[in-house]
mmCIF file of C-alpha atoms in Angstrom:
data_model
loop_
_atom_site.group_PDB
_atom_site.id
_atom_site.type_symbol
_atom_site.label_atom_id
_atom_site.label_comp_id
_atom_site.label_asym_id
_atom_site.label_seq_id
_atom_site.Cartn_x
_atom_site.Cartn_y
_atom_site.Cartn_z
ATOM 1 C CA MET A 1 -6.990 -15.849 15.860
ATOM 2 C CA LEU A 2 -5.518 -14.786 19.230
ATOM 3 C CA ARG A 3 -3.615 -18.060 19.552
ATOM 4 C CA PHE A 4 -2.270 -17.591 16.034
ATOM 5 C CA LEU A 5 -1.025 -14.070 16.846
ATOM 6 C CA VAL A 6 0.648 -15.196 20.093
ATOM 7 C CA THR A 7 2.398 -18.057 18.292
ATOM 8 C CA ARG A 8 3.612 -15.800 15.493
ATOM 9 C CA LEU A 9 4.819 -13.161 17.960
ATOM 10 C CA ALA A 10 6.757 -15.762 19.944
ATOM 11 C CA SER A 11 8.415 -17.157 16.820
ATOM 12 C CA SER A 12 9.246 -13.613 15.680
ATOM 13 C CA VAL A 13 11.003 -12.901 18.981
ATOM 14 C CA VAL A 14 13.094 -16.073 18.625
ATOM 15 C CA VAL A 15 14.018 -15.197 15.032
ATOM 16 C CA PHE A 16 14.923 -11.656 16.096
ATOM 17 C CA LEU A 17 17.298 -12.936 18.786
ATOM 18 C CA ILE A 18 18.961 -15.307 16.310
ATOM 19 C CA ILE A 19 19.398 -12.450 13.820
ATOM 20 C CA ALA A 20 20.822 -10.199 16.545
ATOM 21 C CA ILE A 21 23.416 -12.809 17.524
ATOM 22 C CA GLY A 22 24.304 -13.416 13.875
ATOM 23 C CA LEU A 23 24.736 -9.691 13.236
ATOM 24 C CA PHE A 24 27.100 -9.315 16.189
ATOM 25 C CA ILE A 25 29.246 -12.216 15.005
ATOM 26 C CA LEU A 26 29.360 -11.091 11.356
ATOM 27 C CA VAL A 27 30.253 -7.504 12.244
ATOM 28 C CA ARG A 28 33.053 -8.660 14.537
ATOM 29 C CA LEU A 29 34.403 -10.972 11.801
ATOM 30 C CA ALA A 30 34.527 -8.118 9.263
ATOM 31 C CA PRO A 31 38.030 -6.832 8.436
ATOM 32 C CA GLY A 32 39.210 -3.512 9.850
ATOM 33 C CA ASP A 33 39.620 -1.929 13.260
ATOM 34 C CA PRO A 34 37.134 0.724 14.481
ATOM 35 C CA ALA A 35 39.791 2.157 16.802
ATOM 36 C CA ASP A 36 42.093 2.725 13.831
ATOM 37 C CA ALA A 37 39.397 4.885 12.171
ATOM 38 C CA LEU A 38 39.309 7.179 15.219
ATOM 39 C CA VAL A 39 43.018 8.080 15.171
ATOM 40 C CA PRO A 40 44.271 10.608 12.568
ATOM 41 C CA ILE A 41 46.317 9.048 9.791
ATOM 42 C CA ASP A 42 48.963 11.804 9.937
ATOM 43 C CA ALA A 43 49.950 10.965 13.537
ATOM 44 C CA ASN A 44 53.506 9.702 14.169
ATOM 45 C CA PRO A 45 53.690 5.903 13.762
ATOM 46 C CA GLY A 46 54.756 5.291 17.365
ATOM 47 C CA ASP A 47 52.268 7.727 18.844
ATOM 48 C CA ARG A 48 49.532 6.523 16.528
ATOM 49 C CA GLU A 49 49.969 2.913 17.601
ATOM 50 C CA ALA A 50 49.632 3.924 21.254
ATOM 51 C CA LEU A 51 46.591 6.081 20.484
ATOM 52 C CA VAL A 52 44.919 3.211 18.608
ATOM 53 C CA GLU A 53 45.482 0.888 21.553
ATOM 54 C CA GLN A 54 44.102 3.518 23.921
ATOM 55 C CA ALA A 55 41.008 3.876 21.711
ATOM 56 C CA ARG A 56 40.528 0.100 21.738
ATOM 57 C CA VAL A 57 40.533 0.119 25.542
ATOM 58 C CA GLN A 58 38.038 2.994 25.683
ATOM 59 C CA LEU A 59 35.699 1.230 23.264
ATOM 60 C CA GLY A 60 35.987 -2.092 25.078
ATOM 61 C CA LEU A 61 37.480 -3.788 22.024
ATOM 62 C CA ASP A 62 40.437 -5.057 24.060
ATOM 63 C CA LYS A 63 38.159 -7.532 25.852
ATOM 64 C CA PRO A 64 37.711 -11.072 24.504
ATOM 65 C CA ILE A 65 34.896 -11.476 21.941
ATOM 66 C CA PRO A 66 32.726 -13.624 24.288
ATOM 67 C CA VAL A 67 32.924 -10.909 26.975
ATOM 68 C CA GLN A 68 32.033 -8.221 24.417
ATOM 69 C CA PHE A 69 29.059 -10.323 23.316
ATOM 70 C CA VAL A 70 27.749 -10.829 26.864
ATOM 71 C CA LEU A 71 27.982 -7.090 27.582
ATOM 72 C CA TRP A 72 26.310 -6.183 24.282
ATOM 73 C CA PHE A 73 23.563 -8.805 24.572
ATOM 74 C CA GLY A 74 22.803 -7.737 28.130
ATOM 75 C CA GLY A 75 22.316 -4.198 26.876
ATOM 76 C CA LEU A 76 20.138 -5.376 23.972
ATOM 77 C CA VAL A 77 17.790 -7.253 26.293
ATOM 78 C CA THR A 78 17.285 -4.072 28.321
ATOM 79 C CA GLY A 79 16.820 -1.930 25.199
ATOM 80 C CA ASN A 80 20.305 -0.427 25.218
ATOM 81 C CA LEU A 81 21.877 -0.542 21.744
ATOM 82 C CA GLY A 82 25.164 0.913 22.973
ATOM 83 C CA TYR A 83 26.989 4.102 22.053
ATOM 84 C CA SER A 84 28.402 5.231 18.729
ATOM 85 C CA TYR A 85 32.173 4.888 18.394
ATOM 86 C CA GLN A 86 32.308 8.103 16.377
ATOM 87 C CA THR A 87 30.007 10.458 18.286
ATOM 88 C CA SER A 88 29.645 8.720 21.705
ATOM 89 C CA GLN A 89 25.878 9.292 21.410
ATOM 90 C CA PRO A 90 23.328 6.605 22.335
ATOM 91 C CA VAL A 91 22.700 4.547 19.199
ATOM 92 C CA ALA A 92 18.991 4.194 19.995
ATOM 93 C CA GLN A 93 18.624 7.988 20.072
ATOM 94 C CA MET A 94 20.598 8.389 16.834
ATOM 95 C CA LEU A 95 18.366 5.825 15.126
ATOM 96 C CA ALA A 96 15.206 7.429 16.488
ATOM 97 C CA ASP A 97 16.296 10.871 15.254
ATOM 98 C CA ARG A 98 16.866 9.510 11.734
ATOM 99 C CA LEU A 99 13.807 7.253 11.600
ATOM 100 C CA GLY A 100 11.315 10.094 11.029
ATOM 101 C CA PRO A 101 12.881 11.381 7.781
ATOM 102 C CA THR A 102 13.252 7.812 6.465
ATOM 103 C CA LEU A 103 9.624 6.957 7.219
ATOM 104 C CA LEU A 104 8.515 10.211 5.600
ATOM 105 C CA LEU A 105 10.526 9.581 2.437
ATOM 106 C CA SER A 106 9.984 5.833 2.010
ATOM 107 C CA GLY A 107 6.401 5.813 3.290
ATOM 108 C CA THR A 108 5.355 8.618 0.950
ATOM 109 C CA ALA A 109 7.108 6.958 -1.991
ATOM 110 C CA LEU A 110 5.445 3.616 -1.266
ATOM 111 C CA LEU A 111 2.010 5.228 -0.956
ATOM 112 C CA VAL A 112 2.409 7.238 -4.173
ATOM 113 C CA GLY A 113 3.733 4.186 -6.014
ATOM 114 C CA LEU A 114 0.753 2.045 -4.954
ATOM 115 C CA ILE A 115 -1.737 4.814 -5.815
ATOM 116 C CA ILE A 116 -0.285 4.764 -9.333
ATOM 117 C CA ALA A 117 0.234 1.007 -9.656
ATOM 118 C CA ILE A 118 -3.160 -0.321 -8.511
ATOM 119 C CA PRO A 119 -5.451 1.480 -10.989
ATOM 120 C CA VAL A 120 -2.918 1.237 -13.826
ATOM 121 C CA GLY A 121 -2.382 -2.493 -13.204
ATOM 122 C CA ILE A 122 -6.140 -3.135 -13.168
ATOM 123 C CA VAL A 123 -6.745 -1.143 -16.360
ATOM 124 C CA ILE A 124 -3.998 -2.788 -18.426
ATOM 125 C CA ALA A 125 -5.141 -6.229 -17.211
ATOM 126 C CA VAL A 126 -8.699 -5.529 -18.385
ATOM 127 C CA ARG A 127 -7.315 -4.171 -21.661
ATOM 128 C CA ARG A 128 -4.648 -6.836 -22.029
ATOM 129 C CA ASN A 129 -2.587 -6.967 -25.208
ATOM 130 C CA GLY A 130 -3.835 -3.503 -26.173
ATOM 131 C CA ILE A 131 -1.765 -0.410 -26.856
ATOM 132 C CA SER A 132 -1.968 0.805 -23.253
ATOM 133 C CA ASP A 133 -0.922 -2.631 -21.941
ATOM 134 C CA THR A 134 2.095 -2.782 -24.241
ATOM 135 C CA ALA A 135 3.147 0.797 -23.522
ATOM 136 C CA VAL A 136 2.847 0.554 -19.722
ATOM 137 C CA SER A 137 4.548 -2.856 -19.601
ATOM 138 C CA SER A 138 7.458 -1.541 -21.692
ATOM 139 C CA VAL A 139 7.878 1.558 -19.518
ATOM 140 C CA SER A 140 7.787 -0.636 -16.381
ATOM 141 C CA VAL A 141 10.549 -2.886 -17.703
ATOM 142 C CA VAL A 142 12.719 0.130 -18.556
ATOM 143 C CA ALA A 143 12.085 1.691 -15.124
ATOM 144 C CA LEU A 144 13.098 -1.542 -13.385
ATOM 145 C CA ALA A 145 16.210 -1.912 -15.550
ATOM 146 C CA ILE A 146 17.597 1.533 -14.676
ATOM 147 C CA PRO A 147 19.568 1.542 -11.377
ATOM 148 C CA THR A 148 18.078 3.781 -8.700
ATOM 149 C CA PHE A 149 21.282 5.779 -8.221
ATOM 150 C CA PHE A 150 21.363 6.561 -11.955
ATOM 151 C CA SER A 151 17.714 7.678 -11.930
ATOM 152 C CA ALA A 152 18.443 9.874 -8.902
ATOM 153 C CA MET A 153 21.481 11.506 -10.524
ATOM 154 C CA LEU A 154 19.574 11.999 -13.776
ATOM 155 C CA GLY A 155 16.689 13.590 -11.888
ATOM 156 C CA ILE A 156 19.071 15.979 -10.119
ATOM 157 C CA TRP A 157 20.724 16.941 -13.422
ATOM 158 C CA ILE A 158 17.405 17.635 -15.160
ATOM 159 C CA PHE A 159 15.270 19.246 -12.444
ATOM 160 C CA ALA A 160 17.915 20.852 -10.217
ATOM 161 C CA VAL A 161 20.855 21.669 -12.483
ATOM 162 C CA GLN A 162 19.194 22.380 -15.830
ATOM 163 C CA LEU A 163 15.670 23.538 -14.962
ATOM 164 C CA HIS A 164 16.339 24.894 -11.441
ATOM 165 C CA VAL A 165 12.811 23.965 -10.324
ATOM 166 C CA LEU A 166 13.601 21.516 -7.500
ATOM 167 C CA PRO A 167 16.287 21.354 -4.788
ATOM 168 C CA SER A 168 19.000 18.747 -5.211
ATOM 169 C CA ALA A 169 19.828 17.801 -1.613
ATOM 170 C CA GLY A 170 18.724 17.864 1.987
ATOM 171 C CA MET A 171 15.360 17.753 3.705
ATOM 172 C CA ASN A 172 14.899 21.516 3.862
ATOM 173 C CA THR A 173 16.611 24.768 3.006
ATOM 174 C CA PRO A 174 18.876 26.029 5.837
ATOM 175 C CA GLY A 175 16.846 28.411 7.960
ATOM 176 C CA ASN A 176 13.570 27.310 6.386
ATOM 177 C CA GLY A 177 11.759 24.300 7.819
ATOM 178 C CA SER A 178 8.274 25.126 6.580
ATOM 179 C CA PRO A 179 6.020 22.282 5.318
ATOM 180 C CA SER A 180 6.053 23.728 1.793
ATOM 181 C CA ASP A 181 9.876 23.714 1.761
ATOM 182 C CA VAL A 182 10.019 20.110 3.009
ATOM 183 C CA PHE A 183 7.459 19.181 0.335
ATOM 184 C CA ARG A 184 9.666 20.693 -2.405
ATOM 185 C CA HIS A 185 12.634 18.683 -1.155
ATOM 186 C CA LEU A 186 10.493 15.540 -1.076
ATOM 187 C CA ILE A 187 9.280 15.706 -4.682
ATOM 188 C CA LEU A 188 12.426 14.495 -6.433
ATOM 189 C CA PRO A 189 13.512 11.611 -4.143
ATOM 190 C CA VAL A 190 9.898 10.473 -3.672
ATOM 191 C CA GLY A 191 9.390 10.540 -7.438
ATOM 192 C CA ILE A 192 12.473 8.353 -8.010
ATOM 193 C CA LEU A 193 11.448 5.800 -5.375
ATOM 194 C CA ALA A 194 7.744 5.859 -6.358
ATOM 195 C CA LEU A 195 8.679 5.125 -9.965
ATOM 196 C CA ALA A 196 10.487 1.965 -8.876
ATOM 197 C CA VAL A 197 7.575 0.949 -6.613
ATOM 198 C CA ALA A 198 4.974 1.511 -9.328
ATOM 199 C CA ALA A 199 7.016 -0.325 -11.967
ATOM 200 C CA SER A 200 7.301 -3.402 -9.719
ATOM 201 C CA PHE A 201 3.720 -3.556 -8.511
ATOM 202 C CA ILE A 202 2.093 -2.872 -11.886
ATOM 203 C CA ARG A 203 3.496 -6.178 -13.123
ATOM 204 C CA TYR A 204 2.314 -8.102 -10.047
ATOM 205 C CA ILE A 205 -1.161 -6.558 -10.131
ATOM 206 C CA ARG A 206 -1.514 -7.193 -13.850
ATOM 207 C CA GLY A 207 -0.437 -10.831 -13.472
ATOM 208 C CA GLY A 208 -2.778 -11.451 -10.522
ATOM 209 C CA MET A 209 -5.706 -9.803 -12.293
ATOM 210 C CA LEU A 210 -5.178 -11.788 -15.491
ATOM 211 C CA GLU A 211 -5.153 -15.019 -13.490
ATOM 212 C CA GLN A 212 -8.429 -14.134 -11.763
ATOM 213 C CA LEU A 213 -10.154 -12.762 -14.875
ATOM 214 C CA GLY A 214 -9.693 -16.139 -16.529
ATOM 215 C CA GLN A 215 -11.524 -18.019 -13.749
ATOM 216 C CA ASP A 216 -14.999 -19.527 -14.176
ATOM 217 C CA TYR A 217 -16.574 -17.430 -11.411
ATOM 218 C CA ILE A 218 -15.834 -14.244 -13.375
ATOM 219 C CA ARG A 219 -17.713 -15.608 -16.362
ATOM 220 C CA THR A 220 -20.558 -16.508 -14.011
ATOM 221 C CA VAL A 221 -20.648 -12.971 -12.611
ATOM 222 C CA MET A 222 -20.682 -11.550 -16.133
ATOM 223 C CA ALA A 223 -23.419 -13.992 -17.205
ATOM 224 C CA LYS A 224 -25.647 -12.755 -14.381
ATOM 225 C CA GLY A 225 -25.442 -9.278 -15.869
ATOM 226 C CA SER A 226 -23.380 -7.734 -13.079
ATOM 227 C CA GLY A 227 -21.268 -5.703 -15.489
ATOM 228 C CA THR A 228 -17.549 -5.363 -16.164
ATOM 229 C CA PHE A 229 -16.836 -3.090 -13.186
ATOM 230 C CA ARG A 230 -18.271 -5.488 -10.601
ATOM 231 C CA ALA A 231 -16.515 -8.463 -12.177
ATOM 232 C CA THR A 232 -13.231 -6.517 -12.142
ATOM 233 C CA MET A 233 -13.651 -5.675 -8.446
ATOM 234 C CA HIS A 234 -14.307 -9.366 -7.680
ATOM 235 C CA ALA A 235 -11.120 -10.302 -9.526
ATOM 236 C CA PHE A 236 -9.111 -7.594 -7.761
ATOM 237 C CA ARG A 237 -10.287 -8.706 -4.315
ATOM 238 C CA ASN A 238 -9.261 -12.298 -5.012
ATOM 239 C CA SER A 239 -5.879 -11.194 -6.364
ATOM 240 C CA LEU A 240 -5.047 -9.345 -3.131
ATOM 241 C CA ILE A 241 -3.428 -12.318 -1.353
ATOM 242 C CA PRO A 242 -0.403 -12.556 -3.704
ATOM 243 C CA LEU A 243 -0.274 -8.751 -3.704
ATOM 244 C CA VAL A 244 -0.148 -8.700 0.109
ATOM 245 C CA THR A 245 2.669 -11.260 0.002
ATOM 246 C CA VAL A 246 4.721 -9.154 -2.396
ATOM 247 C CA LEU A 247 3.962 -5.985 -0.423
ATOM 248 C CA ALA A 248 5.143 -7.610 2.818
ATOM 249 C CA LEU A 249 8.433 -8.515 1.140
ATOM 250 C CA TYR A 250 8.893 -5.170 -0.593
ATOM 251 C CA ILE A 251 8.202 -2.818 2.335
ATOM 252 C CA PRO A 252 11.448 -3.753 4.168
ATOM 253 C CA LEU A 253 13.271 -3.751 0.841
ATOM 254 C CA TYR A 254 12.198 -0.206 -0.002
ATOM 255 C CA PHE A 255 12.621 1.197 3.501
ATOM 256 C CA ALA A 256 16.109 -0.298 3.784
ATOM 257 C CA GLY A 257 16.882 0.162 0.093
ATOM 258 C CA ALA A 258 16.318 3.916 0.359
ATOM 259 C CA VAL A 259 19.974 3.985 1.476
ATOM 260 C CA VAL A 260 21.087 4.812 -2.077
ATOM 261 C CA VAL A 261 18.526 7.576 -2.603
ATOM 262 C CA GLU A 262 19.168 9.043 0.841
ATOM 263 C CA THR A 263 22.891 9.152 0.087
ATOM 264 C CA VAL A 264 22.491 10.747 -3.348
ATOM 265 C CA PHE A 265 20.049 13.380 -2.064
ATOM 266 C CA SER A 266 21.828 13.863 1.312
ATOM 267 C CA TRP A 267 18.566 12.972 3.009
ATOM 268 C CA PRO A 268 19.111 12.813 6.809
ATOM 269 C CA GLY A 269 17.616 9.356 7.276
ATOM 270 C CA VAL A 270 18.600 5.962 8.596
ATOM 271 C CA GLY A 271 20.200 5.005 5.285
ATOM 272 C CA GLN A 272 22.690 7.860 5.359
ATOM 273 C CA LEU A 273 23.461 7.013 8.984
ATOM 274 C CA ALA A 274 24.189 3.397 7.985
ATOM 275 C CA ILE A 275 26.523 4.445 5.155
ATOM 276 C CA ASN A 276 28.533 6.673 7.488
ATOM 277 C CA ALA A 277 28.707 3.854 10.055
ATOM 278 C CA LEU A 278 29.989 1.393 7.453
ATOM 279 C CA VAL A 279 32.691 3.799 6.296
ATOM 280 C CA ASN A 280 33.854 4.429 9.874
ATOM 281 C CA ARG A 281 33.375 0.836 11.109
ATOM 282 C CA ASP A 282 30.975 2.038 13.779
ATOM 283 C CA TYR A 283 29.916 -1.418 15.022
ATOM 284 C CA PRO A 284 27.012 -0.424 17.320
ATOM 285 C CA VAL A 285 25.356 1.685 14.608
ATOM 286 C CA ILE A 286 25.864 -0.998 11.939
ATOM 287 C CA ILE A 287 24.268 -3.636 14.173
ATOM 288 C CA ALA A 288 21.413 -1.266 15.067
ATOM 289 C CA PHE A 289 20.686 -0.697 11.360
ATOM 290 C CA GLY A 290 20.644 -4.463 10.775
ATOM 291 C CA LEU A 291 18.218 -4.902 13.669
ATOM 292 C CA TYR A 292 16.038 -2.119 12.228
ATOM 293 C CA VAL A 293 15.785 -4.015 8.931
ATOM 294 C CA ALA A 294 15.120 -7.287 10.774
ATOM 295 C CA VAL A 295 12.267 -5.733 12.763
ATOM 296 C CA LEU A 296 10.774 -4.358 9.538
ATOM 297 C CA VAL A 297 10.856 -7.806 7.922
ATOM 298 C CA LEU A 298 9.344 -9.565 10.938
ATOM 299 C CA VAL A 299 6.606 -6.965 11.459
ATOM 300 C CA CYS A 300 5.665 -6.907 7.773
ATOM 301 C CA ASN A 301 5.446 -10.702 7.645
ATOM 302 C CA LEU A 302 3.245 -10.703 10.749
ATOM 303 C CA LEU A 303 0.985 -8.054 9.210
ATOM 304 C CA ALA A 304 0.839 -10.081 5.997
ATOM 305 C CA ASP A 305 -0.395 -13.138 7.900
ATOM 306 C CA VAL A 306 -3.094 -11.037 9.567
ATOM 307 C CA ALA A 307 -4.041 -9.503 6.215
ATOM 308 C CA TYR A 308 -4.459 -12.992 4.721
ATOM 309 C CA ALA A 309 -7.088 -13.775 7.328
ATOM 310 C CA LEU A 310 -8.905 -10.504 6.684
ATOM 311 C CA VAL A 311 -8.858 -10.811 2.889
ATOM 312 C CA ASP A 312 -9.597 -14.523 2.528
ATOM 313 C CA PRO A 313 -12.176 -16.197 4.840
ATOM 314 C CA ARG A 314 -10.705 -19.610 3.958
ATOM 315 C CA VAL A 315 -7.438 -18.655 5.649
ATOM 316 C CA ARG A 316 -9.326 -17.377 8.687
ATOM 317 C CA SER A 317 -11.248 -20.655 9.031
ATOM 318 C CA MET A 318 -7.993 -22.664 9.167
ATOM 319 C CA GLN A 319 -6.665 -20.739 12.163
#
């Protein structure tokens, strides 16, 4: 097991470095000039051109691309992600400041979605083709078909504009940072994200359960008089491996995909930071966000491999 972990960690480091290099190249190939975004549009053409060139020198964009890459990569190896073109703040600190709200929002939504999806998926699998199965499956399809930004705007219109029961934006009310106030601000965005999580995982759990419930060992368990509940728990345990796979793929998707919800609800997370960086062509912040997503993917895949070994002894015996 230790050898397996060391091997996977080493391969993850190599993949991370390849992704980092690719991100730098792609960002530099993107159209637009970050220095141009720093100079006011209403400046005189001659003065503005000189100011843009001065900004390029200050940002180091006047150097050849290979030199820029060596300087950036040297900083990355030492943990320095550079400084924001817009605010001149350390990018690592900016990302760290925004990471907490994103983890709170996305983590809570993922947890709530799974708490809903697991029991519901098990129940409709046991009662397949019944009224509850048809109703839940239909609602899940509709929930998946509706874009997240539309659900978020609809939620704001209903609960904030019409009913006035929930706040429409921000993480807390200005001047009030109490836990109860943060909780009220969490309800609406968490509900929107949790709905998408639950709708996705209900289908996966139902499919995995149906596959296991049709196996011979379930009929054997039932024939021994163990009861429906025990047979269902056996089936659920054996359906966890595909569920872990999907979960490992979806965690980075939801944490990075919260960009839309964070923007709609003005949530001060990593997603909103990334949107602002894209608009202003803030290269260091854009690359840092890409690396954040890459780390999420690599860590989740590593955890999935470990979870396989814990859930299925056959996987553990092959390592």
